[in-house]
Coordinates of C-alpha atoms in Angstrom, one line a residue:
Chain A
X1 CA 318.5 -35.4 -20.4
X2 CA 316.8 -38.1 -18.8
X3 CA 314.5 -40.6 -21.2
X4 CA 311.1 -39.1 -19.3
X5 CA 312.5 -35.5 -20.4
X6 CA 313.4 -36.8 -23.8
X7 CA 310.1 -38.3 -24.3
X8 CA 308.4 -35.2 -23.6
X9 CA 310.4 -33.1 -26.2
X10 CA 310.0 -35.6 -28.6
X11 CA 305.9 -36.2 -28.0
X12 CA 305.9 -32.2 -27.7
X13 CA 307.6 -31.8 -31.1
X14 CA 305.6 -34.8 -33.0
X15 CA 302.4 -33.0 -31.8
X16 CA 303.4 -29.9 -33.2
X17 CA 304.6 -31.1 -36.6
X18 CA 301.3 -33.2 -36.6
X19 CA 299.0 -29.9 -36.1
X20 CA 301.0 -28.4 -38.8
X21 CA 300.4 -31.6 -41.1
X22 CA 296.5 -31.0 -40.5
X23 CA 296.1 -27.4 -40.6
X24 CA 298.1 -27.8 -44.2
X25 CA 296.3 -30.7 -45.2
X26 CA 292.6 -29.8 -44.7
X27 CA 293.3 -25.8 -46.0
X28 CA 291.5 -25.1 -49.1
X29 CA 292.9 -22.8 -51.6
X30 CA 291.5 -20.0 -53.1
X31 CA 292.2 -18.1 -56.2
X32 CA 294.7 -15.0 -55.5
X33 CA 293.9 -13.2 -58.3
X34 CA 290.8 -12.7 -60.9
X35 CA 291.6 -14.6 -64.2
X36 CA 290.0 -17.2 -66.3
X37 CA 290.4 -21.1 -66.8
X38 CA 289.4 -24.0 -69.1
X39 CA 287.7 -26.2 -67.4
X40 CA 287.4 -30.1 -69.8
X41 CA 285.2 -32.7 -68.5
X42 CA 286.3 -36.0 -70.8
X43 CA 284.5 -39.3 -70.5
X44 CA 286.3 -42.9 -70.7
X45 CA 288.5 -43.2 -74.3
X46 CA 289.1 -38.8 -73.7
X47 CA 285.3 -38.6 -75.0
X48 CA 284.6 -34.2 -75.0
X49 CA 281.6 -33.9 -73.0
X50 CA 281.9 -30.1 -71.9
X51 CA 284.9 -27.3 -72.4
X52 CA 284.0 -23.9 -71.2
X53 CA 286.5 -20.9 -70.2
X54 CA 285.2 -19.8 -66.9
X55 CA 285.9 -16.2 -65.7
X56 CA 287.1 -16.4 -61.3
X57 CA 287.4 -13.7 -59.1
X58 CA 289.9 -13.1 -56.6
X59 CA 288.8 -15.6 -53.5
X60 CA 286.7 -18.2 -55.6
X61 CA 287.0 -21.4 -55.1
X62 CA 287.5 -24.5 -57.7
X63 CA 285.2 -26.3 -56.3
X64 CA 282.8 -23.3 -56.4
X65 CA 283.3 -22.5 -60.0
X66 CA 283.0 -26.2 -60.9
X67 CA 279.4 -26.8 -59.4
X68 CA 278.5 -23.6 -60.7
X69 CA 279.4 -24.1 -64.6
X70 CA 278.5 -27.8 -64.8
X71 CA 275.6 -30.4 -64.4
X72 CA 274.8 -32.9 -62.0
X73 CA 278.5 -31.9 -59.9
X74 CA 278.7 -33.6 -56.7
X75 CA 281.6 -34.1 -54.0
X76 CA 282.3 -36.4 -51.6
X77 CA 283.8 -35.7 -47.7
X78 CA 287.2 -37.7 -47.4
X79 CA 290.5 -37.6 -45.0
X80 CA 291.9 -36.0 -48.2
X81 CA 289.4 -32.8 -48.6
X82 CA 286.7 -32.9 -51.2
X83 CA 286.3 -35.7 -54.2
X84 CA 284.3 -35.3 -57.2
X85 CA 282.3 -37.9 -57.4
X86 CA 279.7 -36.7 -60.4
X87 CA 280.1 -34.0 -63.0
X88 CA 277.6 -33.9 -66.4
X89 CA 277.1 -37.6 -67.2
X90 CA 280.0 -39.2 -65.2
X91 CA 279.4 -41.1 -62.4
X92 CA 281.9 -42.7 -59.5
X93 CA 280.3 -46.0 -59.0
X94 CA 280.7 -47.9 -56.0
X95 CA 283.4 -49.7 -56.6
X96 CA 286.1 -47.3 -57.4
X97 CA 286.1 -49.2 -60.7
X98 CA 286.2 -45.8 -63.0
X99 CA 287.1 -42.4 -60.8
X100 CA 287.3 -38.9 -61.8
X101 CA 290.9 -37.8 -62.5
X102 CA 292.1 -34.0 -62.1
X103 CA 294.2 -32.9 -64.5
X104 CA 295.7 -29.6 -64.5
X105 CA 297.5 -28.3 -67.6
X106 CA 297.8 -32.4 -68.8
X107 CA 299.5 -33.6 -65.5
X108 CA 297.5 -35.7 -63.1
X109 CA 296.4 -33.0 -59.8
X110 CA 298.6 -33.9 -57.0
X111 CA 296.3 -32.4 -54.6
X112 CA 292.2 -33.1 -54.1
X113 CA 290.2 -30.7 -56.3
X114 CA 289.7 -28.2 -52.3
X115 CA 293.2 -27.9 -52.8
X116 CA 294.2 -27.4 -56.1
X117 CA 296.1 -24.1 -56.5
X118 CA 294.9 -22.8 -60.1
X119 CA 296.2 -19.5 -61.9
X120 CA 295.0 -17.3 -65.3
X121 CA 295.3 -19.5 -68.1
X122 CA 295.0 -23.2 -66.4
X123 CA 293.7 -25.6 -68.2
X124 CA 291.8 -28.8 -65.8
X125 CA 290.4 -31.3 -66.8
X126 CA 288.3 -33.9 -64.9
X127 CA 288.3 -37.1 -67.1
X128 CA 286.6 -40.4 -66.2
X129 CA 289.6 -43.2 -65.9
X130 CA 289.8 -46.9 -65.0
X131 CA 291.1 -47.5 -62.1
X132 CA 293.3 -50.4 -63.7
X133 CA 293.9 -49.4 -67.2
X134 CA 292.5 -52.6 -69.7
Chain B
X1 CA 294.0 -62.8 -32.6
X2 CA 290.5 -62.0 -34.2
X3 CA 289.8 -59.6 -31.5
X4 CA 293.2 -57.7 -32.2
X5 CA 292.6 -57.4 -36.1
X6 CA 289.1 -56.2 -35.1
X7 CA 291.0 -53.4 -32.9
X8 CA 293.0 -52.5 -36.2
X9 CA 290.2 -52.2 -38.1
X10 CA 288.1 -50.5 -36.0
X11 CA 290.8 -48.0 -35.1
X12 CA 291.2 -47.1 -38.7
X13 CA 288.0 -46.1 -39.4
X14 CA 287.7 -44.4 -36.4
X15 CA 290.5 -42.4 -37.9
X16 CA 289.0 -41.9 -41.4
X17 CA 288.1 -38.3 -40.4
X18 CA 291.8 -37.1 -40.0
X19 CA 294.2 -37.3 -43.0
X20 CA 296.9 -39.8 -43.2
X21 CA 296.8 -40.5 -39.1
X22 CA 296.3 -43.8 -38.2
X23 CA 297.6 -46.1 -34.7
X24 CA 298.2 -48.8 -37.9
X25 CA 302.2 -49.1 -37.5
X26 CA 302.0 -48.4 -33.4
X27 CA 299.3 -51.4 -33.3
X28 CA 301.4 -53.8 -35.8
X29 CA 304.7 -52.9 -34.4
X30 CA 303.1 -53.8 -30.7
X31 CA 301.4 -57.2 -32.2
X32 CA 305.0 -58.2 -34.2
X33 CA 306.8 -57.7 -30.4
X34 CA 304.2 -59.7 -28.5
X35 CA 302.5 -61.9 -30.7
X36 CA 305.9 -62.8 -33.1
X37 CA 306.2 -62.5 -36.8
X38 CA 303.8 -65.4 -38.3
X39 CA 300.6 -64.4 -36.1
X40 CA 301.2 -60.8 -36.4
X41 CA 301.5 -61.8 -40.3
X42 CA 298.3 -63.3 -40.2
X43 CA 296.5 -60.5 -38.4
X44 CA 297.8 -58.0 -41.5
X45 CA 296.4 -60.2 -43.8
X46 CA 292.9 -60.4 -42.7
X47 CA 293.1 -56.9 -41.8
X48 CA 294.3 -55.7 -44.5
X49 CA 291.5 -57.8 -46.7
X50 CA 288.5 -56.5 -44.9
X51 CA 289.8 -53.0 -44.7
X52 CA 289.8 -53.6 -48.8
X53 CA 286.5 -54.9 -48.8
X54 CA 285.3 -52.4 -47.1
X55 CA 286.9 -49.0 -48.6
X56 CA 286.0 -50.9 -52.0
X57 CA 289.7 -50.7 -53.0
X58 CA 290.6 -54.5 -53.5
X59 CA 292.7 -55.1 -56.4
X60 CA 295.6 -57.6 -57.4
X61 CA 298.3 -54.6 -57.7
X62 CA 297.4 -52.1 -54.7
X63 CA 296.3 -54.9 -52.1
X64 CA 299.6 -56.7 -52.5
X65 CA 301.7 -53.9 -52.6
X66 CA 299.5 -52.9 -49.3
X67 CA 300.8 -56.0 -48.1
X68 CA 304.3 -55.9 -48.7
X69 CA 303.9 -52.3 -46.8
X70 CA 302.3 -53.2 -44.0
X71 CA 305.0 -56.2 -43.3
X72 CA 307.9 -54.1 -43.3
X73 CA 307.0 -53.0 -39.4
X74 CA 306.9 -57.0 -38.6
X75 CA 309.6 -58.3 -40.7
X76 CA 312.0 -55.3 -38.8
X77 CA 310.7 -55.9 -35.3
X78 CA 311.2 -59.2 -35.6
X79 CA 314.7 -59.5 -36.9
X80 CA 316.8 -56.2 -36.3
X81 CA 314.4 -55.0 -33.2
X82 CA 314.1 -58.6 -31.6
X83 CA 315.6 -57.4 -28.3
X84 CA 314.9 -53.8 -28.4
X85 CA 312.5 -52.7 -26.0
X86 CA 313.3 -49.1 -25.1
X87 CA 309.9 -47.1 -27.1
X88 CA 312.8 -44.0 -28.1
X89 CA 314.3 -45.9 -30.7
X90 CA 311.4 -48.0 -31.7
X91 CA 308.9 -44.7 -31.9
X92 CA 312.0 -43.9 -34.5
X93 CA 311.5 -47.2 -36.6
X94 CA 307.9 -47.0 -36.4
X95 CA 308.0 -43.7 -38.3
X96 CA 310.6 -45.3 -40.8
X97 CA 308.3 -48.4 -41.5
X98 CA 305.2 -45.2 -42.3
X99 CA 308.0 -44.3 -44.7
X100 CA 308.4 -47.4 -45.9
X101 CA 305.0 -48.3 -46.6
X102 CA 304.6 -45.1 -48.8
X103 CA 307.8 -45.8 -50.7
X104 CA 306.4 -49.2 -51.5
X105 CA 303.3 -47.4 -52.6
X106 CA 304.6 -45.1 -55.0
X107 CA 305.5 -48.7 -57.2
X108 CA 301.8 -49.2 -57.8
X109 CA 300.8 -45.8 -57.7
X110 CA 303.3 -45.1 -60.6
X111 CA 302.6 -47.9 -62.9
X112 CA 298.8 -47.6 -62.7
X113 CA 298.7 -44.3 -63.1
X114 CA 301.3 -44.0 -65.7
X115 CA 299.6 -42.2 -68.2
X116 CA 298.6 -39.3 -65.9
X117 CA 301.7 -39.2 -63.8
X118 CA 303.9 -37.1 -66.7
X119 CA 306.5 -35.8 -63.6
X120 CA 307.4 -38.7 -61.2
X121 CA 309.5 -36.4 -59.4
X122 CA 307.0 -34.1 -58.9
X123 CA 304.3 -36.7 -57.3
X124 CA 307.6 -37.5 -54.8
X125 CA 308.2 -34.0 -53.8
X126 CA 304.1 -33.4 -52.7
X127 CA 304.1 -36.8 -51.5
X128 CA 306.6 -35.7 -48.7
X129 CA 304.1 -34.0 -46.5
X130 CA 301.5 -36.9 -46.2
X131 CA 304.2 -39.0 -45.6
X132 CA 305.4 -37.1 -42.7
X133 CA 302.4 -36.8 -41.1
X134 CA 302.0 -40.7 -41.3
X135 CA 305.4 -41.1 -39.9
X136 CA 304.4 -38.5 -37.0
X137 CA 301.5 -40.7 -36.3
X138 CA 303.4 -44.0 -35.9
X139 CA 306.0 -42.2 -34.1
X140 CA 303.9 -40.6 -31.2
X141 CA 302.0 -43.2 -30.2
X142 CA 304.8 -45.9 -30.2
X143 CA 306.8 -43.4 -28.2
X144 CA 303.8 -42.8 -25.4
X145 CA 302.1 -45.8 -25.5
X146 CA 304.6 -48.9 -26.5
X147 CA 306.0 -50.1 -22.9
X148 CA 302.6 -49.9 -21.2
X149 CA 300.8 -51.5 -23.8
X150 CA 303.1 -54.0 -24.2
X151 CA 303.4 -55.0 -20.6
X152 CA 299.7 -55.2 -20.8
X153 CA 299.2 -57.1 -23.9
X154 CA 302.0 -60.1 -22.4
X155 CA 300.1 -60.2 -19.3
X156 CA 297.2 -60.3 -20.8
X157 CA 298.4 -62.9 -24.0
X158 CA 300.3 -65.2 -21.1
X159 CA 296.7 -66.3 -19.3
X160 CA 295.2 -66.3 -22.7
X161 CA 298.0 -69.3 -23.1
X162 CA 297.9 -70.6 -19.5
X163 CA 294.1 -70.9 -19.9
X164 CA 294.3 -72.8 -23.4

């Protein structure tokens, strides 16, 4: 194969695999199954501001249920999906000094909250953290 | 050299809107073979201070770690890649610098976030993806755009020095 040819199989597959990235990347998730989770919203020094169990149907979404249940819950557009920027009395500021954490069942989300796959019985948690721990 | 770090900047925000795609390691790979390692150095540095400025993300541990990712690409080019000039293999080494840089990331992700991050492994595993499509972004372009940009960019850098 000639190195045109090549660099239109390669470009070809790169585009392809880069589609793939997006489409998988920007996909929310919904539930697939009605259940119920604990949702805790814990302010800076794990401060309890709010715990309820919230009931979901089959297609909610997190983000849904969230804005639904608690005050003053507000999300931001990113490259990423959706980040929570406000929930009760927790606030982003501007400089990224503090940021709302996702925790699901006590590990740290690895996904942005449009994204987080959730199942009957998950606990998350959105708890205020420094950005650089003091 | 300012109008070049403008072009990185202004790229990346351009870019904000789709996840983890950026013409970052294309554009610093390009500057490293034309401009050399020190002024391409110098470019990242600005760059990479305003673009921290700017997102509101500047801090000792991620800026510098930033750093140190964004200068594999240079460091590379200008060493093992000196003579190199066929876009195949560097389209190649522009996707293993993205994978670089988010290697080098994962050091000041883990120890900032080390309370939260309970599974290491786990964080390396869904990492994977992102970093994939960061590595298909760097690949493409440098693998399209590389010999006509840099034919450009020596023509264009050699009357800039004639003239001065």
């Amino acid at each position: 194969m000639n190195k045109k040819a090549t660099k239109i199989v390669l470009a070809l597959l790169a585009v392809a695999v880069l589609a793939l990235g997006i489409i998988w990347a920007t996909g929310g998730f919904a539930a697939k199954a009605d259940g119920h989770i604990t949702v805790v919203v814990k302010d800076l020094g794990d401060k309890l501001l709010a715990e309820k169990k919230i009931g979901y149907k089959t297609g909610d979404k997190l983000t849904d249920l969230v804005k639904n249940n608690f005050k003053n819950v507000t999300y931001k557009e990113d490259q990423y999906g959706l980040l929570i920027m406000t929930i009760e009395s927790i606030t982003t500021p501007e400089d990224w000094s503090t940021w709302i954490a996702i925790l699901i069942n006590g590990e740290l989300a690895q996904v942005g909250i449009s994204s987080l796959e959730f199942k009957d019985g998950d606990t998350i948690s959105f708890v205020n953290t420094q950005l650089i721990p003091q | 050299m300012a109008a070049l770090t403008a072009v990185l900047l202004l790229q990346k925000q351009l870019l904000t809107f789709l996840p983890n795609i950026t013409l970052n390691f294309f554009l610093i790979l390009l500057y490293a073979k034309v401009l050399g390692l020190g002024r391409t150095a110098a470019i990242v540095t600005v760059y990479l201070l305003l673009d921290s400025i700017l997102w509101g993300s500047l801090n000792p541990i991620f800026t510098s770690a930033q750093w140190i990712g964004w200068m594999w690409g240079p460091l590379i080019t200008c060493t093992l890649l000196k003579k190199t000039e066929n876009s195949i293999p560097l389209a190649f080494s522009a996707a293993g610098f993205a994978f670089l840089y988010s290697w080098t990331m994962i050091v000041p992700t883990a120890l900032v976030y080390t309370n939260q991050i309970k599974n290491l492994w786990a964080y390396l595993m869904v990492d994977i993806p992102w970093e994939l499509m960061l590595a298909v972004s760097a690949f493409l372009p440098t693998l399209l755009l590389y010999e006509p940009m840099a034919k450009l960019m020596r023509r264009l850098w050699k009357k800039r020095e004639q003239r001065s």
